[in-house]
Amino acid sequence: MKIAVLPGDGIGTEIVAEAVKVLNVLGLPLEMETALVGGAAYEAHGHPLPESTLKLAKDADAILFGAVGDWKYDKLDRPLRPEQAILGLRKNLGLFANFRPAICYEQLVGASSLKPELISGLDILIIRELTGDIYFGQPRGRRIASDGHFPGVEEAFDTMRYSKPEIERIAHVAFQAARKRKAMGKEGRVTSVDKANVLETFQFWKDVVTEVGQQYPDVALDHMYVDNAAMQLVKEPKRFDVVVTGNMFGDILSDEASMLTGSIGMLPSASLNANNQGLYEPSHGSAPDIAGKGIANPLATILSAAMMLRFSLNQEEAAQRIEAAVQKVLAQGLRTADIYSEGTTRASTCEMGDAVVKAL
Ligand code: IPM
Ligand code: MG
């Protein structure tokens, strides 16, 4: 099983090192190869996603990704910025289905900024479309406009766009995920999040999701405007089961959902293409402000490795072993700074990884 390991920038290298440690003790025939990506690749090769890194990723069964980005690159031309590496990987590999579960671990109920009763037992799944929408729509750019109300004024524009097949395939992913959850005793309902009251793109989204939903009579479907969804997520998060939405709304709502669980440092994610080839990364970013201090939480990346074993490598048992080991370490009271509370034991990034290895 070939894994491309792309640690990236900031805390990326620290947290990926811990996940690799964990993967190495499973006794599986994993072939891991590491390459530079993001700002690190820009420094070494002048490009955030060098050909060699892209090729390694394409040839792998799965990609374990850390994080990219640093404020120091904000002045670079957009195609050279670290973020283009992850966007380029998503687009080039066709990783259109992004799974961002928000699960509240019982031991961390107190770490959330919400009241415990609102989030205890929370287990929702955000499915974000990842290769379309305003992120990739053309045309986009900046120009001096010579018509309209403000002649000669500089303006910038992006295009929000979805094709029917793009919406259909992500809708199928959501309905199938809800069906699986139902079989596991969960509610099995899809909430499609849109802005159909204002945007043509999202009226279309709503229509197509509704149409696909007719093929899944066993799965309930409801629709919600994105502003209301943002509110409901903090008001009554447990009302959701599977949420499906476009690229940009999914970006925003998944950050919001992650904080319900106490820390974004706990949440893994998977981005899959039609062949189940996948990129696995923590939901959080490169956090340059805490990079190199050994305080980042490696659990989101370790749990991403578990998702990788489950979805792309067909190793359900190993995935469950990792998840159980993480639970065990939390039950022992070990906490990195982001989830620390009184009465628990502070652990560094490395100590947390070691503890998971030991639990395994
Ligand atoms: C994410 C990130 C990325 C995104 C950035 C780094 C391009 O915020 O994965 O959520 O906007 O998709
Ligand atoms: Mg984001």
Short mmCIF file of C-alpha atoms and ligand atoms in Angstrom, two decimals:
data_model
loop_
_atom_site.label_atom_id
_atom_site.label_comp_id
_atom_site.label_asym_id
_atom_site.label_seq_id
_atom_site.Cartn_x
_atom_site.Cartn_y
_atom_site.Cartn_z
CA MET A 1 0.00 0.00 0.00
CA LYS A 2 1.64 3.18 -1.20
CA ILE A 3 1.23 6.31 0.88
CA ALA A 4 2.48 9.73 -0.18
CA VAL A 5 3.38 11.67 2.95
CA LEU A 6 3.16 15.45 2.48
CA PRO A 7 3.78 17.24 5.80
CA GLY A 8 3.80 20.79 4.38
CA ASP A 9 4.32 23.87 6.54
CA GLY A 10 4.04 25.11 10.11
CA ILE A 11 2.86 22.44 12.53
CA GLY A 12 2.34 20.13 9.53
CA THR A 13 5.74 18.48 9.91
CA GLU A 14 5.28 17.91 13.66
CA ILE A 15 1.83 16.36 13.53
CA VAL A 16 2.49 14.20 10.47
CA ALA A 17 5.60 12.78 12.16
CA GLU A 18 3.36 11.51 14.98
CA ALA A 19 0.87 9.95 12.56
CA VAL A 20 3.71 8.20 10.71
CA LYS A 21 4.97 6.84 14.04
CA VAL A 22 1.52 5.39 14.66
CA LEU A 23 1.23 3.89 11.15
CA ASN A 24 4.63 2.27 11.56
CA VAL A 25 3.63 0.12 14.54
CA LEU A 26 0.56 -1.42 12.91
CA GLY A 27 2.53 -4.21 11.23
CA LEU A 28 0.99 -3.45 7.83
CA PRO A 29 2.90 -3.47 4.52
CA LEU A 30 2.85 0.31 4.11
CA GLU A 31 5.27 1.99 1.77
CA MET A 32 5.58 5.64 2.77
CA GLU A 33 7.38 8.25 0.72
CA THR A 34 7.69 11.87 1.82
CA ALA A 35 7.75 14.98 -0.39
CA LEU A 36 7.69 18.74 0.02
CA VAL A 37 4.48 20.70 -0.49
CA GLY A 38 3.26 24.25 0.14
CA GLY A 39 5.63 26.94 1.35
CA ALA A 40 8.32 24.33 2.03
CA ALA A 41 8.20 23.25 -1.63
CA TYR A 42 8.19 26.86 -2.78
CA GLU A 43 11.39 27.51 -0.82
CA ALA A 44 13.12 24.44 -2.27
CA HIS A 45 11.73 24.29 -5.82
CA GLY A 46 10.06 27.66 -6.46
CA HIS A 47 6.59 26.10 -6.64
CA PRO A 48 4.10 25.01 -3.93
CA LEU A 49 3.12 21.86 -5.85
CA PRO A 50 6.18 20.66 -7.82
CA GLU A 51 5.65 18.08 -10.61
CA SER A 52 7.50 15.45 -8.57
CA THR A 53 5.17 15.91 -5.58
CA LEU A 54 2.08 15.78 -7.79
CA LYS A 55 3.33 12.61 -9.45
CA LEU A 56 4.05 10.96 -6.10
CA ALA A 57 0.52 11.84 -4.98
CA LYS A 58 -1.07 10.56 -8.18
CA ASP A 59 0.78 7.24 -8.03
CA ALA A 60 -0.06 6.62 -4.36
CA ASP A 61 -3.08 4.73 -3.00
CA ALA A 62 -3.52 7.47 -0.44
CA ILE A 63 -2.00 10.76 0.65
CA LEU A 64 -1.33 11.77 4.22
CA PHE A 65 -1.25 15.55 4.27
CA GLY A 66 -0.30 17.94 7.07
CA ALA A 67 -1.10 21.58 6.40
CA VAL A 68 0.13 24.42 4.21
CA GLY A 69 0.41 28.17 4.50
CA ASP A 70 2.19 30.95 6.30
CA TRP A 71 1.49 34.66 6.48
CA LYS A 72 4.94 35.35 5.09
CA TYR A 73 3.74 34.17 1.65
CA ASP A 74 0.74 36.54 1.51
CA LYS A 75 2.56 38.86 -0.85
CA LEU A 76 3.37 36.18 -3.44
CA ASP A 77 1.45 35.92 -6.69
CA ARG A 78 -1.58 33.72 -6.09
CA PRO A 79 -0.35 30.72 -8.17
CA LEU A 80 2.77 30.55 -5.99
CA ARG A 81 1.04 30.69 -2.63
CA PRO A 82 1.12 27.57 -0.43
CA GLU A 83 -2.70 27.18 -0.53
CA GLN A 84 -2.45 26.46 -4.25
CA ALA A 85 -0.80 23.16 -3.37
CA ILE A 86 -3.85 21.75 -1.64
CA LEU A 87 -6.23 23.26 -4.20
CA GLY A 88 -4.07 21.81 -7.00
CA LEU A 89 -4.01 18.35 -5.41
CA ARG A 90 -7.80 18.39 -4.97
CA LYS A 91 -8.36 19.46 -8.56
CA ASN A 92 -5.71 17.29 -10.23
CA LEU A 93 -6.77 14.15 -8.40
CA GLY A 94 -10.49 14.89 -8.67
CA LEU A 95 -10.96 14.76 -4.89
CA PHE A 96 -14.51 16.08 -4.97
CA ALA A 97 -15.95 14.55 -1.81
CA ASN A 98 -14.71 15.99 1.46
CA PHE A 99 -15.78 14.26 4.68
CA ARG A 100 -15.48 16.37 7.81
CA PRO A 101 -16.93 14.57 10.79
CA ALA A 102 -17.55 16.59 13.96
CA ILE A 103 -17.60 14.15 16.84
CA CYS A 104 -17.54 15.19 20.45
CA TYR A 105 -15.46 12.84 22.55
CA GLU A 106 -17.09 12.35 25.93
CA GLN A 107 -13.81 13.14 27.73
CA LEU A 108 -13.64 16.54 26.01
CA VAL A 109 -17.19 17.77 26.59
CA GLY A 110 -15.77 20.41 28.95
CA ALA A 111 -13.35 21.77 26.34
CA SER A 112 -16.13 23.13 24.11
CA SER A 113 -17.28 26.72 24.41
CA LEU A 114 -20.86 25.43 24.27
CA LYS A 115 -22.86 24.05 27.18
CA PRO A 116 -22.13 20.32 27.73
CA GLU A 117 -25.77 19.27 27.18
CA LEU A 118 -25.74 20.85 23.73
CA ILE A 119 -22.76 18.87 22.49
CA SER A 120 -22.54 15.70 24.59
CA GLY A 121 -22.94 12.79 22.18
CA LEU A 122 -22.61 15.03 19.12
CA ASP A 123 -21.78 13.07 15.98
CA ILE A 124 -22.41 14.89 12.72
CA LEU A 125 -20.84 14.55 9.32
CA ILE A 126 -20.26 17.50 7.04
CA ILE A 127 -19.83 16.55 3.40
CA ARG A 128 -18.32 19.40 1.46
CA GLU A 129 -18.08 19.47 -2.32
CA LEU A 130 -14.41 20.20 -2.95
CA THR A 131 -13.60 20.81 -6.60
CA GLY A 132 -16.27 23.23 -7.81
CA ASP A 133 -18.11 26.38 -6.72
CA ILE A 134 -16.62 29.86 -6.45
CA TYR A 135 -13.24 28.30 -5.55
CA PHE A 136 -12.69 27.15 -9.12
CA GLY A 137 -15.27 29.00 -11.26
CA GLN A 138 -14.04 30.96 -14.26
CA PRO A 139 -13.72 33.78 -15.08
CA ARG A 140 -12.13 35.42 -12.09
CA GLY A 141 -9.81 38.33 -11.74
CA ARG A 142 -9.24 42.03 -11.24
CA ARG A 143 -9.79 44.70 -13.81
CA ILE A 144 -10.57 48.33 -14.43
CA ALA A 145 -14.26 48.39 -15.27
CA SER A 146 -15.30 50.89 -17.90
CA ASP A 147 -19.03 50.36 -17.69
CA GLY A 148 -21.78 50.27 -15.06
CA HIS A 149 -22.29 52.76 -12.27
CA PHE A 150 -18.66 53.37 -11.50
CA PRO A 151 -16.70 53.76 -14.73
CA GLY A 152 -12.95 53.44 -14.42
CA VAL A 153 -13.09 51.89 -10.97
CA GLU A 154 -11.01 48.83 -10.21
CA GLU A 155 -13.08 45.74 -9.43
CA ALA A 156 -12.52 42.08 -8.59
CA PHE A 157 -14.74 39.11 -9.38
CA ASP A 158 -15.07 35.36 -8.90
CA THR A 159 -17.59 33.06 -10.54
CA MET A 160 -19.87 30.79 -8.52
CA ARG A 161 -20.71 27.83 -10.68
CA TYR A 162 -21.95 24.24 -10.40
CA SER A 163 -22.78 21.75 -13.13
CA LYS A 164 -25.51 19.16 -12.72
CA PRO A 165 -23.12 16.14 -12.68
CA GLU A 166 -21.02 17.85 -10.01
CA ILE A 167 -24.03 18.28 -7.74
CA GLU A 168 -25.39 14.83 -8.49
CA ARG A 169 -22.23 12.99 -7.53
CA ILE A 170 -21.78 14.79 -4.21
CA ALA A 171 -25.50 14.29 -3.45
CA HIS A 172 -25.09 10.55 -4.03
CA VAL A 173 -22.12 10.51 -1.65
CA ALA A 174 -24.22 12.24 1.02
CA PHE A 175 -27.26 9.98 0.65
CA GLN A 176 -25.09 6.88 0.71
CA ALA A 177 -23.27 8.10 3.82
CA ALA A 178 -26.61 8.79 5.52
CA ARG A 179 -27.84 5.32 4.57
CA LYS A 180 -24.71 3.76 6.10
CA ARG A 181 -25.18 5.78 9.26
CA LYS A 182 -28.79 4.67 9.46
CA ALA A 183 -27.65 1.06 9.27
CA MET A 184 -25.39 1.83 12.24
CA GLY A 185 -28.29 3.13 14.32
CA LYS A 186 -28.01 6.85 13.58
CA GLU A 187 -30.81 8.95 12.19
CA GLY A 188 -29.77 8.78 8.54
CA ARG A 189 -30.91 12.20 7.37
CA VAL A 190 -29.37 14.61 4.89
CA THR A 191 -29.56 18.36 5.37
CA SER A 192 -28.64 20.15 2.17
CA VAL A 193 -27.36 23.65 2.85
CA ASP A 194 -27.84 26.33 0.20
CA LYS A 195 -28.59 29.98 -0.43
CA ALA A 196 -31.45 29.34 -2.85
CA ASN A 197 -33.26 32.48 -1.73
CA VAL A 198 -30.57 34.63 -3.34
CA LEU A 199 -28.26 32.64 -5.62
CA GLU A 200 -29.11 30.94 -8.92
CA THR A 201 -26.30 28.45 -8.37
CA PHE A 202 -27.83 27.31 -5.11
CA GLN A 203 -31.42 27.17 -6.34
CA PHE A 204 -30.02 24.75 -8.91
CA TRP A 205 -28.13 22.92 -6.16
CA LYS A 206 -31.35 22.50 -4.18
CA ASP A 207 -33.30 21.26 -7.23
CA VAL A 208 -30.67 18.69 -8.17
CA VAL A 209 -30.20 17.40 -4.60
CA THR A 210 -34.00 17.01 -4.34
CA GLU A 211 -34.06 15.04 -7.58
CA VAL A 212 -31.24 12.71 -6.48
CA GLY A 213 -33.01 12.30 -3.13
CA GLN A 214 -35.91 10.56 -4.84
CA GLN A 215 -33.59 7.61 -5.43
CA TYR A 216 -33.15 7.29 -1.65
CA PRO A 217 -36.67 7.01 -0.21
CA ASP A 218 -35.21 5.50 2.97
CA VAL A 219 -33.14 8.64 3.69
CA ALA A 220 -34.87 11.81 4.92
CA LEU A 221 -33.86 15.07 3.25
CA ASP A 222 -34.32 18.62 4.38
CA HIS A 223 -32.99 21.93 3.09
CA MET A 224 -31.59 24.85 5.03
CA TYR A 225 -30.26 28.27 4.10
CA VAL A 226 -26.61 28.66 4.99
CA ASP A 227 -27.13 31.60 7.36
CA ASN A 228 -29.70 29.61 9.31
CA ALA A 229 -27.42 26.55 9.27
CA ALA A 230 -24.64 28.65 10.83
CA MET A 231 -27.07 29.63 13.58
CA GLN A 232 -28.53 26.15 14.12
CA LEU A 233 -25.03 24.68 14.43
CA VAL A 234 -24.44 26.61 17.63
CA LYS A 235 -28.07 26.63 18.82
CA GLU A 236 -28.93 22.96 18.44
CA PRO A 237 -26.05 21.11 16.75
CA LYS A 238 -27.48 17.67 17.48
CA ARG A 239 -30.39 18.34 15.14
CA PHE A 240 -28.01 17.56 12.25
CA ASP A 241 -26.92 14.18 10.97
CA VAL A 242 -25.32 14.46 7.52
CA VAL A 243 -24.87 17.96 6.11
CA VAL A 244 -24.09 18.32 2.40
CA THR A 245 -23.08 21.63 0.90
CA GLY A 246 -20.92 23.43 -1.65
CA ASN A 247 -17.25 24.21 -1.46
CA MET A 248 -17.36 27.65 0.15
CA PHE A 249 -20.26 27.14 2.56
CA GLY A 250 -18.65 23.83 3.52
CA ASP A 251 -15.35 25.55 4.23
CA ILE A 252 -17.01 27.94 6.65
CA LEU A 253 -19.50 25.59 8.30
CA SER A 254 -16.91 22.86 8.86
CA ASP A 255 -14.69 25.26 10.82
CA GLU A 256 -17.70 26.25 12.87
CA ALA A 257 -18.72 22.63 13.46
CA SER A 258 -15.21 21.68 14.49
CA MET A 259 -15.22 24.13 17.39
CA LEU A 260 -18.39 22.56 18.78
CA THR A 261 -16.30 19.56 19.67
CA GLY A 262 -13.85 21.47 21.81
CA SER A 263 -10.93 21.75 19.49
CA ILE A 264 -10.25 21.84 15.81
CA GLY A 265 -7.12 19.92 16.81
CA MET A 266 -9.21 16.76 17.16
CA LEU A 267 -10.88 16.58 13.76
CA PRO A 268 -9.73 14.48 10.83
CA SER A 269 -10.90 14.76 7.26
CA ALA A 270 -10.93 12.71 4.09
CA SER A 271 -11.13 13.93 0.50
CA LEU A 272 -12.01 11.19 -1.96
CA ASN A 273 -12.24 10.83 -5.70
CA ALA A 274 -14.40 8.45 -7.72
CA ASN A 275 -11.84 5.62 -7.29
CA ASN A 276 -11.65 5.95 -3.51
CA GLN A 277 -8.17 7.34 -3.79
CA GLY A 278 -7.99 9.84 -1.01
CA LEU A 279 -6.16 12.67 0.64
CA TYR A 280 -6.30 12.67 4.43
CA GLU A 281 -5.58 15.73 6.47
CA PRO A 282 -6.49 17.32 9.76
CA SER A 283 -9.31 19.87 9.46
CA HIS A 284 -7.06 22.57 10.90
CA GLY A 285 -4.40 24.66 9.22
CA SER A 286 -0.64 25.12 9.57
CA ALA A 287 -0.85 27.33 12.69
CA PRO A 288 2.47 29.14 12.09
CA ASP A 289 2.09 30.91 15.45
CA ILE A 290 2.67 27.68 17.38
CA ALA A 291 4.93 25.88 14.88
CA GLY A 292 8.15 24.43 16.27
CA LYS A 293 7.00 24.66 19.88
CA GLY A 294 5.97 21.03 20.20
CA ILE A 295 2.52 21.93 21.51
CA ALA A 296 0.28 21.14 18.50
CA ASN A 297 -2.32 18.41 18.86
CA PRO A 298 -1.41 15.47 16.60
CA LEU A 299 -4.71 13.62 17.18
CA ALA A 300 -6.54 15.09 14.17
CA THR A 301 -3.76 13.80 11.92
CA ILE A 302 -3.58 10.45 13.68
CA LEU A 303 -7.35 10.10 13.27
CA SER A 304 -6.96 11.13 9.61
CA ALA A 305 -4.55 8.21 9.23
CA ALA A 306 -7.30 5.98 10.63
CA MET A 307 -9.74 7.33 8.04
CA MET A 308 -7.11 6.62 5.38
CA LEU A 309 -6.86 2.99 6.46
CA ARG A 310 -10.65 2.68 6.40
CA PHE A 311 -11.56 4.45 3.16
CA SER A 312 -8.60 4.01 0.81
CA LEU A 313 -6.66 1.02 2.13
CA ASN A 314 -9.48 -1.27 3.19
CA GLN A 315 -8.04 -1.81 6.68
CA GLU A 316 -11.09 -1.31 8.88
CA GLU A 317 -9.62 -3.24 11.77
CA ALA A 318 -6.45 -1.15 11.90
CA ALA A 319 -8.56 2.02 11.68
CA GLN A 320 -10.60 0.95 14.68
CA ARG A 321 -7.46 0.07 16.61
CA ILE A 322 -6.14 3.61 16.13
CA GLU A 323 -9.45 5.17 17.13
CA ALA A 324 -9.62 3.01 20.24
CA ALA A 325 -6.03 3.95 21.12
CA VAL A 326 -6.89 7.66 20.85
CA GLN A 327 -9.90 7.15 23.14
CA LYS A 328 -7.70 5.34 25.60
CA VAL A 329 -5.11 8.11 25.69
CA LEU A 330 -7.86 10.68 26.29
CA ALA A 331 -9.31 8.51 29.04
CA GLN A 332 -5.86 8.43 30.65
CA GLY A 333 -6.17 12.20 30.94
CA LEU A 334 -3.43 13.22 28.51
CA ARG A 335 -4.11 16.59 26.84
CA THR A 336 -2.25 18.89 24.47
CA ALA A 337 -2.60 22.61 25.18
CA ASP A 338 -5.68 23.11 22.98
CA ILE A 339 -7.77 20.60 24.95
CA TYR A 340 -6.16 21.04 28.35
CA SER A 341 -8.37 21.62 31.35
CA GLU A 342 -7.71 21.50 35.09
CA GLY A 343 -7.12 18.04 36.47
CA THR A 344 -5.75 16.62 33.24
CA THR A 345 -2.13 15.97 32.29
CA ARG A 346 -0.37 18.24 29.82
CA ALA A 347 1.31 16.47 26.91
CA SER A 348 3.53 17.72 24.10
CA THR A 349 2.92 16.80 20.47
CA CYS A 350 5.48 14.04 20.71
CA GLU A 351 4.26 12.71 24.06
CA MET A 352 0.76 12.46 22.66
CA GLY A 353 2.00 10.46 19.65
CA ASP A 354 4.08 8.22 21.91
CA ALA A 355 1.06 7.59 24.14
CA VAL A 356 -1.04 6.50 21.15
CA VAL A 357 1.76 4.17 20.04
CA LYS A 358 1.93 2.73 23.54
CA ALA A 359 -1.84 2.27 23.69
CA LEU A 360 -1.67 0.38 20.40
C1 IPM B 1 -9.62 24.03 4.20
C2 IPM B 1 -8.75 25.23 4.05
C3 IPM B 1 -8.47 25.45 2.56
C4 IPM B 1 -9.79 25.73 1.89
C5 IPM B 1 -7.42 26.52 2.25
C6 IPM B 1 -6.11 26.27 2.95
C7 IPM B 1 -7.20 26.64 0.76
O1 IPM B 1 -9.33 26.34 4.65
O2 IPM B 1 -9.21 22.93 3.78
O3 IPM B 1 -10.72 24.16 4.75
O4 IPM B 1 -10.26 26.88 1.87
O5 IPM B 1 -10.39 24.79 1.37
MG MG B 2 -11.10 25.90 5.73
#
